[in-house]
Amino acid sequence: MTSTRERQRAAARARLEKDMAERSAKARKRRQTQAIVAAAAALALVVAGTVWLAVSLSGDDDKPTNDAAAPGASECAFTALPTDQRPKQIKDVGLPSNQQSGTGVQTMTIDTNLGPITAKVDRSLVPCTAGSFSYLAQKDFFDNSKCHRLVTEGIKVLQCGDPSATGAGWRDTDGQGGPSYRMAEENLPTDKRPPYPEGVIAMANSGQPGSTGSQFFIVYGDSPLDAAYTVVGTVTGGLDIVKDVAKAGDDGAFAQQAGGGHPKKEVIIKDLTMSPPQS
């Protein structure tokens, strides 16, 4: 009996050991399979990530961004006047783009009741002022406005660009007409003598930095003004029209303020246009 039990126990142990060995082998095989699958999945993720990154970087190189300035562009600061501080003479026109081209030459054409006056405007010298003129011209800002001031003594200028025709001087005040924004001065003739010779067109301002608006003056004779006003362009045709207006004189309306007055020979800007920039 003892011998029979021992053989049975030995057989049971053998079966148990065999069963355990088989289970262990299966478990080991299962772990190996899972490891292979996991490695393959990880490799697939790495490959996919690498491809996505390469495509993304490539796309970024080719895609222009809105923040990048165009070649030759200049950053301009057009400052809106506070709404509650705008007098009635101010015309709300919004703001031009802060990015303005600094290349090319434009032709300004001032079509008046007396004939056309043309000027050359070099955007490399006055990108912001030229941009402002182009913006205002597109909005018909100057149409049917009077050149409101003529000076024939000391300086020789005809001033325009105020739709309300209330500007009393080349040094405008906040109470006079213009657009709903101001900008910095450009191309100041600090090294020129005289600073404002016959034939230039310059911008009026309040006498403070960054106060240029829409008012401009056409110089029909050398004028010894301080070099504080943007020289925007040079007259190429029609200066004789301005000289004829000067011969007719002014009414002295601004004699006690800054000199001169309304031109006796009325000048009305029917239309002001700016041509596309030409290289």
PDB file of C-alpha atoms in Angstrom:
ATOM      1  CA  MET A   1       0.000   0.000   0.000  1.00  0.00           C
ATOM      2  CA  THR A   2       2.755   2.336   0.903  1.00  0.00           C
ATOM      3  CA  SER A   3       4.472   1.745  -2.360  1.00  0.00           C
ATOM      4  CA  THR A   4       1.241   2.376  -4.277  1.00  0.00           C
ATOM      5  CA  ARG A   5       0.579   5.707  -2.445  1.00  0.00           C
ATOM      6  CA  GLU A   6       4.101   6.891  -3.072  1.00  0.00           C
ATOM      7  CA  ARG A   7       3.753   6.124  -6.748  1.00  0.00           C
ATOM      8  CA  GLN A   8       0.442   8.018  -6.841  1.00  0.00           C
ATOM      9  CA  ARG A   9       1.955  11.012  -5.040  1.00  0.00           C
ATOM     10  CA  ALA A  10       4.950  10.989  -7.349  1.00  0.00           C
ATOM     11  CA  ALA A  11       2.654  10.868 -10.362  1.00  0.00           C
ATOM     12  CA  ALA A  12       0.540  13.743  -8.959  1.00  0.00           C
ATOM     13  CA  ARG A  13       3.668  15.832  -8.319  1.00  0.00           C
ATOM     14  CA  ALA A  14       4.854  15.141 -11.850  1.00  0.00           C
ATOM     15  CA  ARG A  15       1.509  16.190 -13.318  1.00  0.00           C
ATOM     16  CA  LEU A  16       1.498  19.332 -11.145  1.00  0.00           C
ATOM     17  CA  GLU A  17       5.056  20.245 -12.112  1.00  0.00           C
ATOM     18  CA  LYS A  18       4.247  19.663 -15.783  1.00  0.00           C
ATOM     19  CA  ASP A  19       1.096  21.789 -15.495  1.00  0.00           C
ATOM     20  CA  MET A  20       2.989  24.580 -13.753  1.00  0.00           C
ATOM     21  CA  ALA A  21       5.754  24.451 -16.364  1.00  0.00           C
ATOM     22  CA  GLU A  22       3.215  24.683 -19.164  1.00  0.00           C
ATOM     23  CA  ARG A  23       1.482  27.637 -17.456  1.00  0.00           C
ATOM     24  CA  SER A  24       4.792  29.362 -16.905  1.00  0.00           C
ATOM     25  CA  ALA A  25       5.754  28.868 -20.546  1.00  0.00           C
ATOM     26  CA  LYS A  26       2.414  30.264 -21.703  1.00  0.00           C
ATOM     27  CA  ALA A  27       2.720  33.259 -19.389  1.00  0.00           C
ATOM     28  CA  ARG A  28       6.265  33.932 -20.611  1.00  0.00           C
ATOM     29  CA  LYS A  29       5.112  33.702 -24.225  1.00  0.00           C
ATOM     30  CA  ARG A  30       2.202  36.035 -23.515  1.00  0.00           C
ATOM     31  CA  ARG A  31       4.521  38.595 -21.919  1.00  0.00           C
ATOM     32  CA  GLN A  32       6.865  38.396 -24.876  1.00  0.00           C
ATOM     33  CA  THR A  33       3.966  38.962 -27.274  1.00  0.00           C
ATOM     34  CA  GLN A  34       2.715  41.941 -25.256  1.00  0.00           C
ATOM     35  CA  ALA A  35       6.210  43.415 -25.156  1.00  0.00           C
ATOM     36  CA  ILE A  36       6.541  43.115 -28.936  1.00  0.00           C
ATOM     37  CA  VAL A  37       3.132  44.725 -29.497  1.00  0.00           C
ATOM     38  CA  ALA A  38       3.941  47.580 -27.081  1.00  0.00           C
ATOM     39  CA  ALA A  39       7.298  48.211 -28.743  1.00  0.00           C
ATOM     40  CA  ALA A  40       5.667  48.269 -32.151  1.00  0.00           C
ATOM     41  CA  ALA A  41       3.020  50.731 -30.942  1.00  0.00           C
ATOM     42  CA  ALA A  42       5.657  52.988 -29.385  1.00  0.00           C
ATOM     43  CA  LEU A  43       7.669  52.939 -32.599  1.00  0.00           C
ATOM     44  CA  ALA A  44       4.562  53.821 -34.586  1.00  0.00           C
ATOM     45  CA  LEU A  45       3.890  56.794 -32.289  1.00  0.00           C
ATOM     46  CA  VAL A  46       7.482  57.994 -32.621  1.00  0.00           C
ATOM     47  CA  VAL A  47       7.319  57.784 -36.413  1.00  0.00           C
ATOM     48  CA  ALA A  48       3.941  59.552 -36.508  1.00  0.00           C
ATOM     49  CA  GLY A  49       5.199  62.293 -34.191  1.00  0.00           C
ATOM     50  CA  THR A  50       8.318  62.820 -36.276  1.00  0.00           C
ATOM     51  CA  VAL A  51       6.272  63.116 -39.475  1.00  0.00           C
ATOM     52  CA  TRP A  52       3.826  65.589 -37.851  1.00  0.00           C
ATOM     53  CA  LEU A  53       6.666  67.729 -36.507  1.00  0.00           C
ATOM     54  CA  ALA A  54       8.398  67.824 -39.888  1.00  0.00           C
ATOM     55  CA  VAL A  55       5.191  68.813 -41.658  1.00  0.00           C
ATOM     56  CA  SER A  56       4.405  71.468 -39.053  1.00  0.00           C
ATOM     57  CA  LEU A  57       7.836  73.029 -39.240  1.00  0.00           C
ATOM     58  CA  SER A  58       7.760  72.985 -43.008  1.00  0.00           C
ATOM     59  CA  GLY A  59       4.353  74.656 -43.006  1.00  0.00           C
ATOM     60  CA  ASP A  60       5.522  77.371 -40.620  1.00  0.00           C
ATOM     61  CA  ASP A  61       8.402  78.231 -42.913  1.00  0.00           C
ATOM     62  CA  ASP A  62       6.133  78.661 -45.908  1.00  0.00           C
ATOM     63  CA  LYS A  63       3.137  80.325 -44.274  1.00  0.00           C
ATOM     64  CA  PRO A  64       3.294  84.117 -43.889  1.00  0.00           C
ATOM     65  CA  THR A  65       2.126  85.505 -40.571  1.00  0.00           C
ATOM     66  CA  ASN A  66       0.030  88.580 -39.953  1.00  0.00           C
ATOM     67  CA  ASP A  67       2.606  89.856 -37.478  1.00  0.00           C
ATOM     68  CA  ALA A  68       5.443  89.887 -40.001  1.00  0.00           C
ATOM     69  CA  ALA A  69       5.919  93.218 -41.724  1.00  0.00           C
ATOM     70  CA  ALA A  70       5.933  93.190 -45.504  1.00  0.00           C
ATOM     71  CA  PRO A  71       9.255  93.994 -47.190  1.00  0.00           C
ATOM     72  CA  GLY A  72       9.825  97.767 -47.256  1.00  0.00           C
ATOM     73  CA  ALA A  73       7.015  98.424 -44.770  1.00  0.00           C
ATOM     74  CA  SER A  74       7.231 101.103 -42.109  1.00  0.00           C
ATOM     75  CA  GLU A  75       5.550 101.060 -38.710  1.00  0.00           C
ATOM     76  CA  CYS A  76       3.421 104.181 -38.290  1.00  0.00           C
ATOM     77  CA  ALA A  77       1.708 105.460 -35.155  1.00  0.00           C
ATOM     78  CA  PHE A  78      -1.675 106.983 -35.972  1.00  0.00           C
ATOM     79  CA  THR A  79      -3.144 108.162 -32.685  1.00  0.00           C
ATOM     80  CA  ALA A  80      -6.916 108.524 -32.403  1.00  0.00           C
ATOM     81  CA  LEU A  81      -8.185 111.689 -30.740  1.00  0.00           C
ATOM     82  CA  PRO A  82     -10.339 110.935 -27.658  1.00  0.00           C
ATOM     83  CA  THR A  83     -13.995 110.965 -28.661  1.00  0.00           C
ATOM     84  CA  ASP A  84     -15.047 113.287 -25.835  1.00  0.00           C
ATOM     85  CA  GLN A  85     -12.329 115.783 -26.783  1.00  0.00           C
ATOM     86  CA  ARG A  86     -13.084 116.130 -30.472  1.00  0.00           C
ATOM     87  CA  PRO A  87     -14.463 119.518 -31.509  1.00  0.00           C
ATOM     88  CA  LYS A  88     -17.165 119.690 -34.153  1.00  0.00           C
ATOM     89  CA  GLN A  89     -14.612 120.537 -36.841  1.00  0.00           C
ATOM     90  CA  ILE A  90     -13.041 117.080 -36.519  1.00  0.00           C
ATOM     91  CA  LYS A  91     -14.147 114.571 -39.143  1.00  0.00           C
ATOM     92  CA  ASP A  92     -14.268 110.952 -37.959  1.00  0.00           C
ATOM     93  CA  VAL A  93     -12.577 108.771 -40.567  1.00  0.00           C
ATOM     94  CA  GLY A  94     -11.187 105.917 -38.476  1.00  0.00           C
ATOM     95  CA  LEU A  95      -7.476 105.059 -38.583  1.00  0.00           C
ATOM     96  CA  PRO A  96      -5.135 104.122 -41.442  1.00  0.00           C
ATOM     97  CA  SER A  97      -3.186 100.863 -41.186  1.00  0.00           C
ATOM     98  CA  ASN A  98      -0.073 101.092 -39.002  1.00  0.00           C
ATOM     99  CA  GLN A  99       1.852  99.203 -41.690  1.00  0.00           C
ATOM    100  CA  GLN A 100       2.649 101.577 -44.558  1.00  0.00           C
ATOM    101  CA  SER A 101       4.849 101.039 -47.589  1.00  0.00           C
ATOM    102  CA  GLY A 102       8.150 102.905 -47.555  1.00  0.00           C
ATOM    103  CA  THR A 103       8.945 102.376 -51.237  1.00  0.00           C
ATOM    104  CA  GLY A 104       7.882 104.008 -54.478  1.00  0.00           C
ATOM    105  CA  VAL A 105       6.870 107.477 -55.626  1.00  0.00           C
ATOM    106  CA  GLN A 106       3.295 108.742 -55.773  1.00  0.00           C
ATOM    107  CA  THR A 107       1.707 111.605 -57.656  1.00  0.00           C
ATOM    108  CA  MET A 108      -0.613 113.790 -55.645  1.00  0.00           C
ATOM    109  CA  THR A 109      -3.192 115.507 -57.828  1.00  0.00           C
ATOM    110  CA  ILE A 110      -5.147 118.378 -56.308  1.00  0.00           C
ATOM    111  CA  ASP A 111      -7.979 119.149 -58.699  1.00  0.00           C
ATOM    112  CA  THR A 112      -9.173 122.690 -57.916  1.00  0.00           C
ATOM    113  CA  ASN A 113     -11.745 125.059 -59.383  1.00  0.00           C
ATOM    114  CA  LEU A 114      -8.773 126.970 -60.858  1.00  0.00           C
ATOM    115  CA  GLY A 115      -7.038 123.937 -62.357  1.00  0.00           C
ATOM    116  CA  PRO A 116      -4.924 120.969 -61.250  1.00  0.00           C
ATOM    117  CA  ILE A 117      -1.928 121.173 -58.932  1.00  0.00           C
ATOM    118  CA  THR A 118       0.344 118.130 -58.954  1.00  0.00           C
ATOM    119  CA  ALA A 119       3.154 117.063 -56.637  1.00  0.00           C
ATOM    120  CA  LYS A 120       5.694 114.267 -56.310  1.00  0.00           C
ATOM    121  CA  VAL A 121       5.584 112.314 -53.034  1.00  0.00           C
ATOM    122  CA  ASP A 122       8.506 109.998 -52.192  1.00  0.00           C
ATOM    123  CA  ARG A 123       7.280 107.306 -49.798  1.00  0.00           C
ATOM    124  CA  SER A 124      10.820 106.475 -48.692  1.00  0.00           C
ATOM    125  CA  LEU A 125      10.935 109.926 -47.044  1.00  0.00           C
ATOM    126  CA  VAL A 126       7.359 110.127 -45.737  1.00  0.00           C
ATOM    127  CA  PRO A 127       5.809 106.623 -45.577  1.00  0.00           C
ATOM    128  CA  CYS A 128       3.345 107.530 -42.832  1.00  0.00           C
ATOM    129  CA  THR A 129       2.304 110.925 -44.199  1.00  0.00           C
ATOM    130  CA  ALA A 130       1.945 109.514 -47.710  1.00  0.00           C
ATOM    131  CA  GLY A 131      -0.077 106.636 -46.284  1.00  0.00           C
ATOM    132  CA  SER A 132      -2.332 109.090 -44.471  1.00  0.00           C
ATOM    133  CA  PHE A 133      -2.897 111.168 -47.622  1.00  0.00           C
ATOM    134  CA  SER A 134      -3.731 108.007 -49.585  1.00  0.00           C
ATOM    135  CA  TYR A 135      -6.136 106.876 -46.869  1.00  0.00           C
ATOM    136  CA  LEU A 136      -7.909 110.241 -46.648  1.00  0.00           C
ATOM    137  CA  ALA A 137      -8.049 110.613 -50.432  1.00  0.00           C
ATOM    138  CA  GLN A 138      -9.788 107.230 -50.710  1.00  0.00           C
ATOM    139  CA  LYS A 139     -12.399 108.483 -48.249  1.00  0.00           C
ATOM    140  CA  ASP A 140     -12.942 111.718 -50.268  1.00  0.00           C
ATOM    141  CA  PHE A 141     -11.853 113.633 -47.170  1.00  0.00           C
ATOM    142  CA  PHE A 142     -10.567 116.661 -49.103  1.00  0.00           C
ATOM    143  CA  ASP A 143     -13.346 116.847 -51.696  1.00  0.00           C
ATOM    144  CA  ASN A 144     -15.149 120.219 -51.935  1.00  0.00           C
ATOM    145  CA  SER A 145     -12.981 121.830 -49.251  1.00  0.00           C
ATOM    146  CA  LYS A 146     -11.574 125.347 -49.433  1.00  0.00           C
ATOM    147  CA  CYS A 147      -7.942 126.391 -49.164  1.00  0.00           C
ATOM    148  CA  HIS A 148      -8.713 128.587 -46.198  1.00  0.00           C
ATOM    149  CA  ARG A 149      -5.595 130.649 -45.535  1.00  0.00           C
ATOM    150  CA  LEU A 150      -3.160 132.692 -47.575  1.00  0.00           C
ATOM    151  CA  VAL A 151      -0.052 134.467 -46.256  1.00  0.00           C
ATOM    152  CA  THR A 152       1.836 136.930 -48.444  1.00  0.00           C
ATOM    153  CA  GLU A 153       4.170 138.637 -45.950  1.00  0.00           C
ATOM    154  CA  GLY A 154       7.100 137.027 -44.090  1.00  0.00           C
ATOM    155  CA  ILE A 155       6.219 133.630 -45.453  1.00  0.00           C
ATOM    156  CA  LYS A 156       4.458 132.747 -48.688  1.00  0.00           C
ATOM    157  CA  VAL A 157       2.031 129.895 -48.246  1.00  0.00           C
ATOM    158  CA  LEU A 158      -1.440 128.770 -49.260  1.00  0.00           C
ATOM    159  CA  GLN A 159      -2.944 126.472 -46.623  1.00  0.00           C
ATOM    160  CA  CYS A 160      -5.502 123.750 -47.368  1.00  0.00           C
ATOM    161  CA  GLY A 161      -6.693 120.400 -46.042  1.00  0.00           C
ATOM    162  CA  ASP A 162      -9.273 121.498 -43.444  1.00  0.00           C
ATOM    163  CA  PRO A 163     -12.791 120.454 -44.543  1.00  0.00           C
ATOM    164  CA  SER A 164     -14.272 122.917 -42.036  1.00  0.00           C
ATOM    165  CA  ALA A 165     -12.070 125.785 -43.361  1.00  0.00           C
ATOM    166  CA  THR A 166     -11.523 127.069 -39.801  1.00  0.00           C
ATOM    167  CA  GLY A 167      -7.739 126.665 -39.507  1.00  0.00           C
ATOM    168  CA  ALA A 168      -6.157 129.992 -38.670  1.00  0.00           C
ATOM    169  CA  GLY A 169      -2.512 129.100 -39.070  1.00  0.00           C
ATOM    170  CA  TRP A 170       0.077 126.555 -40.033  1.00  0.00           C
ATOM    171  CA  ARG A 171       0.252 125.900 -36.299  1.00  0.00           C
ATOM    172  CA  ASP A 172      -3.214 124.432 -35.899  1.00  0.00           C
ATOM    173  CA  THR A 173      -5.016 124.173 -32.582  1.00  0.00           C
ATOM    174  CA  ASP A 174      -7.301 121.378 -31.406  1.00  0.00           C
ATOM    175  CA  GLY A 175     -10.281 123.557 -32.240  1.00  0.00           C
ATOM    176  CA  GLN A 176      -9.597 123.488 -35.963  1.00  0.00           C
ATOM    177  CA  GLY A 177     -10.579 120.982 -38.564  1.00  0.00           C
ATOM    178  CA  GLY A 178      -8.936 117.729 -39.521  1.00  0.00           C
ATOM    179  CA  PRO A 179      -9.258 113.945 -39.245  1.00  0.00           C
ATOM    180  CA  SER A 180      -9.927 112.016 -36.036  1.00  0.00           C
ATOM    181  CA  TYR A 181      -6.259 111.071 -35.598  1.00  0.00           C
ATOM    182  CA  ARG A 182      -2.775 112.604 -35.396  1.00  0.00           C
ATOM    183  CA  MET A 183       0.657 111.323 -36.401  1.00  0.00           C
ATOM    184  CA  ALA A 184       4.344 112.058 -35.947  1.00  0.00           C
ATOM    185  CA  GLU A 185       6.299 114.462 -38.128  1.00  0.00           C
ATOM    186  CA  GLU A 186       8.631 113.121 -40.836  1.00  0.00           C
ATOM    187  CA  ASN A 187      11.287 114.441 -43.216  1.00  0.00           C
ATOM    188  CA  LEU A 188      11.986 117.648 -41.294  1.00  0.00           C
ATOM    189  CA  PRO A 189      14.275 119.966 -43.323  1.00  0.00           C
ATOM    190  CA  THR A 190      16.678 120.724 -40.477  1.00  0.00           C
ATOM    191  CA  ASP A 191      19.668 120.864 -42.846  1.00  0.00           C
ATOM    192  CA  LYS A 192      18.012 122.987 -45.566  1.00  0.00           C
ATOM    193  CA  ARG A 193      18.328 126.744 -46.057  1.00  0.00           C
ATOM    194  CA  PRO A 194      15.707 127.953 -46.450  1.00  0.00           C
ATOM    195  CA  PRO A 195      13.923 125.005 -44.852  1.00  0.00           C
ATOM    196  CA  TYR A 196      10.827 125.582 -46.980  1.00  0.00           C
ATOM    197  CA  PRO A 197      11.786 126.769 -50.451  1.00  0.00           C
ATOM    198  CA  GLU A 198       9.370 127.615 -53.227  1.00  0.00           C
ATOM    199  CA  GLY A 199       7.531 124.582 -54.559  1.00  0.00           C
ATOM    200  CA  VAL A 200       7.392 122.319 -51.505  1.00  0.00           C
ATOM    201  CA  ILE A 201       4.246 121.043 -49.825  1.00  0.00           C
ATOM    202  CA  ALA A 202       4.457 120.694 -46.041  1.00  0.00           C
ATOM    203  CA  MET A 203       2.149 119.642 -43.219  1.00  0.00           C
ATOM    204  CA  ALA A 204       0.703 121.978 -40.616  1.00  0.00           C
ATOM    205  CA  ASN A 205       0.737 121.030 -36.928  1.00  0.00           C
ATOM    206  CA  SER A 206       0.026 122.474 -33.492  1.00  0.00           C
ATOM    207  CA  GLY A 207       3.671 123.141 -32.698  1.00  0.00           C
ATOM    208  CA  GLN A 208       3.832 120.011 -30.523  1.00  0.00           C
ATOM    209  CA  PRO A 209       5.501 116.740 -31.608  1.00  0.00           C
ATOM    210  CA  GLY A 210       3.119 114.172 -33.059  1.00  0.00           C
ATOM    211  CA  SER A 211       0.375 116.684 -33.900  1.00  0.00           C
ATOM    212  CA  THR A 212       0.287 116.428 -37.701  1.00  0.00           C
ATOM    213  CA  GLY A 213      -3.186 115.924 -39.155  1.00  0.00           C
ATOM    214  CA  SER A 214      -4.547 116.656 -42.632  1.00  0.00           C
ATOM    215  CA  GLN A 215      -3.798 120.361 -43.112  1.00  0.00           C
ATOM    216  CA  PHE A 216      -0.999 121.185 -45.526  1.00  0.00           C
ATOM    217  CA  PHE A 217       0.482 124.294 -47.069  1.00  0.00           C
ATOM    218  CA  ILE A 218       1.834 124.930 -50.540  1.00  0.00           C
ATOM    219  CA  VAL A 219       4.913 127.161 -50.491  1.00  0.00           C
ATOM    220  CA  TYR A 220       4.870 129.539 -53.487  1.00  0.00           C
ATOM    221  CA  GLY A 221       7.956 131.525 -52.367  1.00  0.00           C
ATOM    222  CA  ASP A 222      10.958 130.753 -50.109  1.00  0.00           C
ATOM    223  CA  SER A 223       9.707 130.815 -46.507  1.00  0.00           C
ATOM    224  CA  PRO A 224      11.871 130.998 -43.322  1.00  0.00           C
ATOM    225  CA  LEU A 225       9.687 128.822 -41.095  1.00  0.00           C
ATOM    226  CA  ASP A 226      11.162 126.717 -38.302  1.00  0.00           C
ATOM    227  CA  ALA A 227      12.037 123.222 -39.565  1.00  0.00           C
ATOM    228  CA  ALA A 228       9.192 121.645 -37.582  1.00  0.00           C
ATOM    229  CA  TYR A 229       6.772 120.697 -40.356  1.00  0.00           C
ATOM    230  CA  THR A 230       6.833 117.528 -42.456  1.00  0.00           C
ATOM    231  CA  VAL A 231       7.890 118.134 -46.056  1.00  0.00           C
ATOM    232  CA  VAL A 232       5.540 115.770 -47.856  1.00  0.00           C
ATOM    233  CA  GLY A 233       6.316 116.520 -51.487  1.00  0.00           C
ATOM    234  CA  THR A 234       7.366 118.871 -54.272  1.00  0.00           C
ATOM    235  CA  VAL A 235       5.040 120.641 -56.691  1.00  0.00           C
ATOM    236  CA  THR A 236       5.492 119.456 -60.287  1.00  0.00           C
ATOM    237  CA  GLY A 237       2.703 121.451 -61.889  1.00  0.00           C
ATOM    238  CA  GLY A 238       0.206 124.218 -61.122  1.00  0.00           C
ATOM    239  CA  LEU A 239       2.389 126.431 -58.932  1.00  0.00           C
ATOM    240  CA  ASP A 240       1.400 129.323 -61.201  1.00  0.00           C
ATOM    241  CA  ILE A 241      -2.193 128.835 -59.991  1.00  0.00           C
ATOM    242  CA  VAL A 242      -1.074 129.389 -56.385  1.00  0.00           C
ATOM    243  CA  LYS A 243       0.952 132.456 -57.374  1.00  0.00           C
ATOM    244  CA  ASP A 244      -2.072 133.946 -59.137  1.00  0.00           C
ATOM    245  CA  VAL A 245      -4.120 133.408 -55.967  1.00  0.00           C
ATOM    246  CA  ALA A 246      -1.368 135.149 -53.966  1.00  0.00           C
ATOM    247  CA  LYS A 247      -1.428 138.158 -56.318  1.00  0.00           C
ATOM    248  CA  ALA A 248      -5.116 138.627 -55.549  1.00  0.00           C
ATOM    249  CA  GLY A 249      -4.263 138.932 -51.835  1.00  0.00           C
ATOM    250  CA  ASP A 250      -6.127 137.963 -48.667  1.00  0.00           C
ATOM    251  CA  ASP A 251      -8.804 139.500 -46.469  1.00  0.00           C
ATOM    252  CA  GLY A 252      -6.606 139.813 -43.355  1.00  0.00           C
ATOM    253  CA  ALA A 253      -8.928 137.652 -41.243  1.00  0.00           C
ATOM    254  CA  PHE A 254      -6.021 136.001 -39.400  1.00  0.00           C
ATOM    255  CA  ALA A 255      -3.773 139.066 -39.165  1.00  0.00           C
ATOM    256  CA  GLN A 256      -4.043 139.224 -35.364  1.00  0.00           C
ATOM    257  CA  GLN A 257      -3.446 135.475 -34.916  1.00  0.00           C
ATOM    258  CA  ALA A 258      -0.768 134.178 -37.262  1.00  0.00           C
ATOM    259  CA  GLY A 259      -0.911 136.457 -40.256  1.00  0.00           C
ATOM    260  CA  GLY A 260      -2.763 136.404 -43.534  1.00  0.00           C
ATOM    261  CA  GLY A 261      -6.406 135.592 -44.113  1.00  0.00           C
ATOM    262  CA  HIS A 262      -8.825 133.934 -46.486  1.00  0.00           C
ATOM    263  CA  PRO A 263      -7.702 134.127 -50.127  1.00  0.00           C
ATOM    264  CA  LYS A 264      -9.683 136.766 -51.997  1.00  0.00           C
ATOM    265  CA  LYS A 265      -9.495 134.486 -55.030  1.00  0.00           C
ATOM    266  CA  GLU A 266     -11.317 131.411 -53.781  1.00  0.00           C
ATOM    267  CA  VAL A 267      -9.605 128.028 -54.133  1.00  0.00           C
ATOM    268  CA  ILE A 268     -11.786 124.946 -53.800  1.00  0.00           C
ATOM    269  CA  ILE A 269     -10.361 121.430 -53.864  1.00  0.00           C
ATOM    270  CA  LYS A 270     -12.837 119.465 -55.976  1.00  0.00           C
ATOM    271  CA  ASP A 271     -10.898 116.231 -55.605  1.00  0.00           C
ATOM    272  CA  LEU A 272      -7.539 115.069 -54.233  1.00  0.00           C
ATOM    273  CA  THR A 273      -6.086 111.771 -55.408  1.00  0.00           C
ATOM    274  CA  MET A 274      -2.903 109.775 -54.782  1.00  0.00           C
ATOM    275  CA  SER A 275      -1.610 107.518 -57.529  1.00  0.00           C
ATOM    276  CA  PRO A 276      -0.362 103.987 -56.769  1.00  0.00           C
ATOM    277  CA  PRO A 277       3.355 103.999 -55.809  1.00  0.00           C
ATOM    278  CA  GLN A 278       5.712 103.639 -58.771  1.00  0.00           C
ATOM    279  CA  SER A 279       9.279 102.402 -58.461  1.00  0.00           C
TER     280      SER A 279
END
